[in-house]
mmCIF file of C-alpha atoms in Angstrom:
data_model
loop_
_atom_site.group_PDB
_atom_site.id
_atom_site.type_symbol
_atom_site.label_atom_id
_atom_site.label_comp_id
_atom_site.label_asym_id
_atom_site.label_seq_id
_atom_site.Cartn_x
_atom_site.Cartn_y
_atom_site.Cartn_z
ATOM 1 C CA MET A 269 157.465 -128.127 -14.977
ATOM 2 C CA SER A 270 155.364 -126.337 -17.589
ATOM 3 C CA SER A 271 156.962 -124.771 -20.670
ATOM 4 C CA SER A 272 156.011 -121.857 -22.977
ATOM 5 C CA THR A 273 155.532 -124.354 -25.713
ATOM 6 C CA THR A 274 152.736 -126.412 -23.823
ATOM 7 C CA ALA A 275 151.143 -123.984 -21.457
ATOM 8 C CA GLU A 276 148.053 -122.453 -22.646
ATOM 9 C CA ILE A 277 146.512 -118.967 -22.580
ATOM 10 C CA GLN A 278 143.154 -118.425 -21.304
ATOM 11 C CA PRO A 279 141.013 -116.772 -23.989
ATOM 12 C CA ARG A 280 139.929 -113.913 -21.649
ATOM 13 C CA TYR A 281 143.396 -112.990 -21.059
ATOM 14 C CA ARG A 282 144.287 -113.086 -24.629
ATOM 15 C CA GLN A 283 141.456 -110.739 -25.312
ATOM 16 C CA LEU A 284 142.388 -108.395 -22.545
ATOM 17 C CA PHE A 285 146.011 -108.181 -23.785
ATOM 18 C CA THR A 286 144.976 -107.653 -27.373
ATOM 19 C CA GLU A 287 142.614 -104.763 -26.379
ATOM 20 C CA LEU A 288 145.393 -103.063 -24.409
ATOM 21 C CA GLU A 289 147.973 -103.344 -27.386
ATOM 22 C CA ASN A 290 145.261 -102.115 -29.725
ATOM 23 C CA ARG A 291 144.554 -99.131 -27.411
ATOM 24 C CA PHE A 292 148.154 -98.208 -27.326
ATOM 25 C CA LYS A 293 148.550 -98.446 -31.060
ATOM 26 C CA THR A 294 146.193 -95.202 -31.282
ATOM 27 C CA THR A 295 149.288 -93.590 -29.509
ATOM 28 C CA SER A 296 152.752 -92.657 -30.271
ATOM 29 C CA LEU A 297 154.203 -94.280 -27.067
ATOM 30 C CA GLY A 298 155.622 -97.260 -28.670
ATOM 31 C CA ASN A 299 154.878 -100.816 -29.373
ATOM 32 C CA ASP A 300 156.935 -102.095 -26.412
ATOM 33 C CA LYS A 301 155.088 -100.117 -23.920
ATOM 34 C CA TRP A 302 151.524 -101.533 -23.420
ATOM 35 C CA TYR A 303 152.838 -104.853 -21.765
ATOM 36 C CA ILE A 304 154.518 -102.508 -19.026
ATOM 37 C CA LEU A 305 151.279 -101.201 -18.006
ATOM 38 C CA ALA A 306 149.877 -104.764 -18.260
ATOM 39 C CA ILE A 307 152.414 -106.334 -16.036
ATOM 40 C CA SER A 308 152.091 -103.463 -13.515
ATOM 41 C CA THR A 309 148.557 -103.658 -13.359
ATOM 42 C CA LEU A 310 148.618 -107.350 -12.930
ATOM 43 C CA ALA A 311 151.050 -106.931 -10.116
ATOM 44 C CA ALA A 312 148.552 -104.771 -8.331
ATOM 45 C CA SER A 313 145.683 -106.884 -9.131
ATOM 46 C CA PRO A 314 144.026 -109.621 -6.995
ATOM 47 C CA ASP A 315 145.567 -112.247 -9.115
ATOM 48 C CA PRO A 316 149.253 -111.363 -9.780
ATOM 49 C CA GLU A 317 150.006 -114.940 -10.725
ATOM 50 C CA ARG A 318 148.348 -114.328 -14.067
ATOM 51 C CA ALA A 319 151.482 -112.672 -15.144
ATOM 52 C CA ASP A 320 152.216 -115.942 -16.636
ATOM 53 C CA GLN A 321 149.298 -115.298 -19.032
ATOM 54 C CA LEU A 322 150.917 -112.116 -20.391
ATOM 55 C CA TYR A 323 154.299 -113.845 -20.631
ATOM 56 C CA LEU A 324 152.787 -116.519 -22.644
ATOM 57 C CA HIS A 325 150.821 -114.121 -24.959
ATOM 58 C CA LEU A 326 153.973 -112.139 -25.635
ATOM 59 C CA THR A 327 156.152 -115.092 -26.346
ATOM 60 C CA GLN A 328 153.873 -116.436 -28.838
ATOM 61 C CA GLN A 329 154.289 -113.269 -30.977
ATOM 62 C CA ALA A 330 156.663 -113.090 -33.777
ATOM 63 C CA ASP A 331 158.864 -110.404 -32.077
ATOM 64 C CA TYR A 332 159.801 -112.943 -29.487
ATOM 65 C CA ALA A 333 160.410 -115.914 -31.811
ATOM 66 C CA THR A 334 164.111 -116.256 -30.532
ATOM 67 C CA SER A 335 165.549 -117.099 -27.186
ATOM 68 C CA THR A 336 167.683 -113.749 -27.355
ATOM 69 C CA ALA A 337 164.392 -111.617 -27.870
ATOM 70 C CA ARG A 338 162.722 -113.618 -24.979
ATOM 71 C CA GLN A 339 165.588 -112.706 -22.671
ATOM 72 C CA ALA A 340 165.475 -109.166 -23.618
ATOM 73 C CA LEU A 341 161.763 -109.260 -22.933
ATOM 74 C CA ILE A 342 161.982 -110.944 -19.483
ATOM 75 C CA ARG A 343 164.614 -108.225 -18.334
ATOM 76 C CA ARG A 344 161.993 -105.702 -19.219
ATOM 77 C CA LEU A 345 159.131 -107.445 -17.397
ATOM 78 C CA ARG A 346 161.259 -108.383 -14.391
ATOM 79 C CA GLU A 347 162.411 -104.736 -14.044
ATOM 80 C CA ALA A 348 158.669 -103.646 -14.190
ATOM 81 C CA LEU A 349 158.132 -105.959 -11.308
ATOM 82 C CA VAL A 350 161.159 -104.770 -9.457
ATOM 83 C CA LYS A 351 159.802 -101.174 -9.817
ATOM 84 C CA SER A 352 156.478 -102.368 -8.641
ATOM 85 C CA VAL A 353 157.848 -103.480 -5.219
ATOM 86 C CA PRO A 354 157.729 -99.843 -3.556
ATOM 87 C CA ILE A 355 154.335 -99.252 -5.336
ATOM 88 C CA VAL A 356 152.420 -102.396 -4.256
ATOM 89 C CA GLY A 357 154.701 -104.205 -1.863
ATOM 90 C CA VAL A 358 157.077 -107.051 -2.428
ATOM 91 C CA CYS A 359 154.759 -110.051 -2.203
ATOM 92 C CA LYS A 360 152.674 -109.597 -5.278
ATOM 93 C CA PRO A 361 155.689 -109.041 -7.674
ATOM 94 C CA ILE A 362 157.152 -112.093 -6.165
ATOM 95 C CA GLU A 363 154.121 -114.114 -7.035
ATOM 96 C CA ALA A 364 154.142 -112.690 -10.592
ATOM 97 C CA ILE A 365 157.841 -113.400 -11.386
ATOM 98 C CA LEU A 366 157.629 -116.866 -9.896
ATOM 99 C CA ALA A 367 154.586 -117.471 -12.149
ATOM 100 C CA ILE A 368 156.381 -116.422 -15.243
ATOM 101 C CA SER A 369 159.443 -118.603 -14.147
ATOM 102 C CA GLU A 370 157.207 -121.708 -14.033
ATOM 103 C CA VAL A 371 156.451 -121.169 -17.791
ATOM 104 C CA GLU A 372 159.796 -119.893 -19.004
ATOM 105 C CA ARG A 373 161.892 -122.371 -20.978
ATOM 106 C CA ASP A 374 165.334 -123.175 -19.617
ATOM 107 C CA GLU A 375 167.139 -121.560 -22.536
ATOM 108 C CA ASP A 376 165.136 -118.317 -22.039
ATOM 109 C CA LYS A 377 166.279 -117.783 -18.492
ATOM 110 C CA ASP A 378 168.192 -114.616 -18.048
ATOM 111 C CA PHE A 379 170.786 -114.385 -15.105
ATOM 112 C CA THR A 380 171.561 -110.673 -15.209
ATOM 113 C CA PHE A 381 171.390 -108.833 -11.780
ATOM 114 C CA THR A 382 170.900 -105.130 -11.943
ATOM 115 C CA ARG A 383 171.090 -104.333 -8.226
ATOM 116 C CA GLU A 384 174.288 -106.082 -7.440
ATOM 117 C CA GLY A 385 176.655 -103.691 -5.638
ATOM 118 C CA TRP A 386 174.051 -101.037 -4.981
ATOM 119 C CA GLN A 387 174.887 -98.413 -2.223
ATOM 120 C CA CYS A 388 172.709 -95.912 -0.519
ATOM 121 C CA ASP A 389 175.443 -93.287 -1.309
ATOM 122 C CA LYS A 390 175.611 -89.813 -2.688
ATOM 123 C CA ALA A 391 175.250 -90.999 -6.401
ATOM 124 C CA ASN A 392 171.993 -92.878 -5.371
ATOM 125 C CA HIS A 393 170.639 -89.871 -3.563
ATOM 126 C CA GLU A 394 171.286 -87.673 -6.748
ATOM 127 C CA ARG A 395 169.840 -90.115 -8.970
ATOM 128 C CA GLY A 396 166.682 -90.341 -7.080
ATOM 129 C CA THR A 397 166.419 -86.649 -6.365
ATOM 130 C CA GLY A 398 166.817 -85.871 -9.950
ATOM 131 C CA TRP A 399 163.982 -88.150 -11.056
ATOM 132 C CA LEU A 400 161.867 -86.786 -8.157
ATOM 133 C CA GLN A 401 162.252 -83.339 -9.124
ATOM 134 C CA LYS A 402 161.617 -84.118 -12.933
ATOM 135 C CA LEU A 403 158.198 -85.379 -11.984
ATOM 136 C CA TYR A 404 157.444 -82.939 -8.988
ATOM 137 C CA ALA A 405 159.266 -79.830 -10.340
ATOM 138 C CA ARG A 406 157.630 -76.886 -8.402
ATOM 139 C CA ASN A 407 155.720 -79.263 -6.026
ATOM 140 C CA THR A 408 158.874 -81.207 -4.760
ATOM 141 C CA THR A 409 159.412 -79.278 -1.598
ATOM 142 C CA GLY A 410 155.639 -79.094 -0.738
ATOM 143 C CA THR A 411 155.155 -82.689 -1.216
ATOM 144 C CA LEU A 412 158.205 -83.709 0.826
ATOM 145 C CA ASP A 413 157.026 -81.288 3.501
ATOM 146 C CA LEU A 414 153.883 -83.268 3.975
ATOM 147 C CA PHE A 415 156.257 -85.621 5.714
ATOM 148 C CA SER A 416 157.745 -83.075 8.049
ATOM 149 C CA ALA A 417 156.625 -84.920 11.107
ATOM 150 C CA HIS A 418 157.112 -88.253 9.668
ATOM 151 C CA LYS A 419 160.724 -88.173 8.086
ATOM 152 C CA ASP A 420 161.130 -91.753 7.689
ATOM 153 C CA PHE A 421 158.757 -91.454 4.681
ATOM 154 C CA SER A 422 160.472 -88.603 2.988
ATOM 155 C CA TRP A 423 163.777 -90.546 3.507
ATOM 156 C CA ILE A 424 162.214 -93.754 2.033
ATOM 157 C CA SER A 425 160.940 -91.707 -0.956
ATOM 158 C CA LYS A 426 164.313 -90.159 -1.774
ATOM 159 C CA GLU A 427 166.746 -92.846 -1.035
ATOM 160 C CA ILE A 428 164.775 -96.177 -1.665
ATOM 161 C CA THR A 429 161.679 -95.435 -3.738
ATOM 162 C CA TYR A 430 163.330 -93.092 -6.182
ATOM 163 C CA GLY A 431 166.874 -93.977 -5.433
ATOM 164 C CA LEU A 432 166.968 -97.681 -5.464
ATOM 165 C CA PHE A 433 164.092 -98.344 -7.592
ATOM 166 C CA LEU A 434 162.627 -95.829 -9.809
ATOM 167 C CA SER A 435 165.694 -93.831 -11.112
ATOM 168 C CA ASP A 436 167.634 -97.041 -12.147
ATOM 169 C CA ARG A 437 167.890 -96.792 -15.873
ATOM 170 C CA GLN A 438 169.731 -100.013 -16.742
ATOM 171 C CA VAL A 439 166.525 -101.563 -18.339
ATOM 172 C CA LEU A 440 163.622 -99.194 -18.316
ATOM 173 C CA ASP A 441 163.486 -95.544 -19.436
ATOM 174 C CA ASP A 442 161.450 -92.626 -18.048
ATOM 175 C CA LEU A 443 158.288 -93.406 -19.786
ATOM 176 C CA ASP A 444 158.446 -97.211 -19.045
ATOM 177 C CA THR A 445 158.983 -96.334 -15.249
ATOM 178 C CA GLN A 446 155.735 -94.013 -15.384
ATOM 179 C CA LEU A 447 154.076 -96.996 -16.968
ATOM 180 C CA VAL A 448 154.803 -98.888 -13.880
ATOM 181 C CA VAL A 449 154.089 -96.281 -11.321
ATOM 182 C CA LEU A 450 150.943 -94.552 -12.572
ATOM 183 C CA PRO A 451 149.053 -97.813 -13.278
ATOM 184 C CA GLY A 452 150.273 -99.480 -10.139
ATOM 185 C CA ILE A 453 149.108 -96.664 -8.021
ATOM 186 C CA MET A 454 145.746 -96.051 -9.752
ATOM 187 C CA SER A 455 145.061 -99.563 -9.696
ATOM 188 C CA GLN A 456 144.878 -99.360 -5.757
ATOM 189 C CA ASN A 457 142.336 -96.660 -5.973
ATOM 190 C CA LEU A 458 144.665 -93.952 -4.361
ATOM 191 C CA PRO A 459 143.543 -90.414 -5.247
ATOM 192 C CA LYS A 460 146.437 -88.148 -3.951
ATOM 193 C CA GLU A 461 149.256 -90.260 -5.637
ATOM 194 C CA THR A 462 147.253 -90.962 -8.762
ATOM 195 C CA HIS A 463 146.932 -87.136 -9.134
ATOM 196 C CA TRP A 464 150.627 -86.736 -8.534
ATOM 197 C CA HIS A 465 151.444 -89.311 -11.177
ATOM 198 C CA ILE A 466 148.983 -88.296 -13.791
ATOM 199 C CA ARG A 467 150.684 -84.815 -13.491
ATOM 200 C CA GLY A 468 154.170 -86.328 -13.457
ATOM 201 C CA THR A 469 153.373 -88.343 -16.512
ATOM 202 C CA ARG A 470 152.221 -85.187 -18.374
ATOM 203 C CA ARG A 471 155.163 -83.428 -17.449
ATOM 204 C CA ILE A 472 157.527 -85.960 -18.880
ATOM 205 C CA GLY A 473 156.130 -85.116 -22.192
ATOM 206 C CA VAL A 474 153.139 -87.521 -22.598
ATOM 207 C CA THR A 475 150.322 -85.714 -24.236
ATOM 208 C CA ARG A 476 146.828 -85.327 -22.364
ATOM 209 C CA GLU A 477 145.420 -87.826 -24.996
ATOM 210 C CA GLU A 478 147.960 -90.440 -24.374
ATOM 211 C CA VAL A 479 147.574 -90.193 -20.582
ATOM 212 C CA GLN A 480 143.852 -90.702 -21.135
ATOM 213 C CA VAL A 481 144.583 -93.960 -23.025
ATOM 214 C CA ILE A 482 146.726 -94.964 -20.133
ATOM 215 C CA TRP A 483 143.852 -94.097 -17.672
ATOM 216 C CA ASP A 484 141.401 -95.881 -19.701
ATOM 217 C CA CYS A 485 143.680 -99.022 -19.975
ATOM 218 C CA VAL A 486 144.072 -99.143 -16.089
ATOM 219 C CA GLN A 487 140.246 -98.826 -15.823
ATOM 220 C CA LEU A 488 139.848 -101.606 -18.186
ATOM 221 C CA VAL A 489 142.198 -103.965 -16.212
ATOM 222 C CA ALA A 490 140.326 -103.116 -12.991
ATOM 223 C CA GLN A 491 136.916 -103.824 -14.533
ATOM 224 C CA PHE A 492 138.422 -107.221 -15.785
ATOM 225 C CA PHE A 493 139.128 -108.036 -12.128
ATOM 226 C CA ASP A 494 135.877 -106.566 -10.827
ATOM 227 C CA VAL A 495 137.850 -103.768 -8.920
ATOM 228 C CA LYS A 496 136.148 -100.452 -8.741
ATOM 229 C CA LEU A 497 138.395 -97.283 -9.117
ATOM 230 C CA HIS A 498 135.981 -94.655 -7.880
ATOM 231 C CA LYS A 499 138.323 -92.491 -5.890
ATOM 232 C CA VAL A 500 140.937 -91.653 -8.573
ATOM 233 C CA PRO A 501 140.879 -88.308 -10.385
ATOM 234 C CA THR A 502 140.264 -87.952 -14.202
ATOM 235 C CA VAL A 503 143.039 -86.783 -16.439
ATOM 236 C CA GLU A 504 140.892 -83.679 -17.066
ATOM 237 C CA ALA A 505 140.639 -82.860 -13.304
ATOM 238 C CA VAL A 506 144.478 -82.924 -12.988
ATOM 239 C CA GLU A 507 145.319 -80.891 -16.023
ATOM 240 C CA TYR A 508 145.117 -77.469 -14.414
ATOM 241 C CA ASP A 509 148.009 -78.727 -12.178
ATOM 242 C CA VAL A 510 150.468 -79.766 -15.035
#
């Protein structure tokens, strides 16, 4: 098995991650946010196994010089991949976490389990509905009404996507969560939902200029993988709806 002491980072990935980090430094979003976008775009990409490159890049930085720091890091990366499941499907996040697992040192393994004992109960419904309404606000009812003839999808949105996955705050905060969801959706060139989540990211207090940096970073990763995102709206085009 490889270890993070011997596995090497490909220079092109190091360059990509450094560029993402530098772009986030022009914002006030925080220095632990860029890699959430990175892992979510990798999970949505044609090559999710390269999540190992991100992990190696991060664990060679001074902030993650201790085993305790690396365990805290993997909790954040893992939760981002868990939250990616309803966005990109289960298979790519599995490939990503297994790739990371292959380069983790044994002493850095983290055995915490966030969803143990989860129930699809009233508390879950209220958490999910609360987060849904925070993002959608006046558009909540109208959006859910789109599924009036397809009620399984509104149920999945409320109880599973938002209840089980996106409203869980044990590891990632509101901004972290949107840095999973918006980049994951946008990476798939999905126009309607990209609009909804540019709008939702603005509604949780991220400035227009900072959302533009997020948008640009997603495009940067897409270009890295030769993926064309030609159907997604611009930040400017969504601003009227915020």
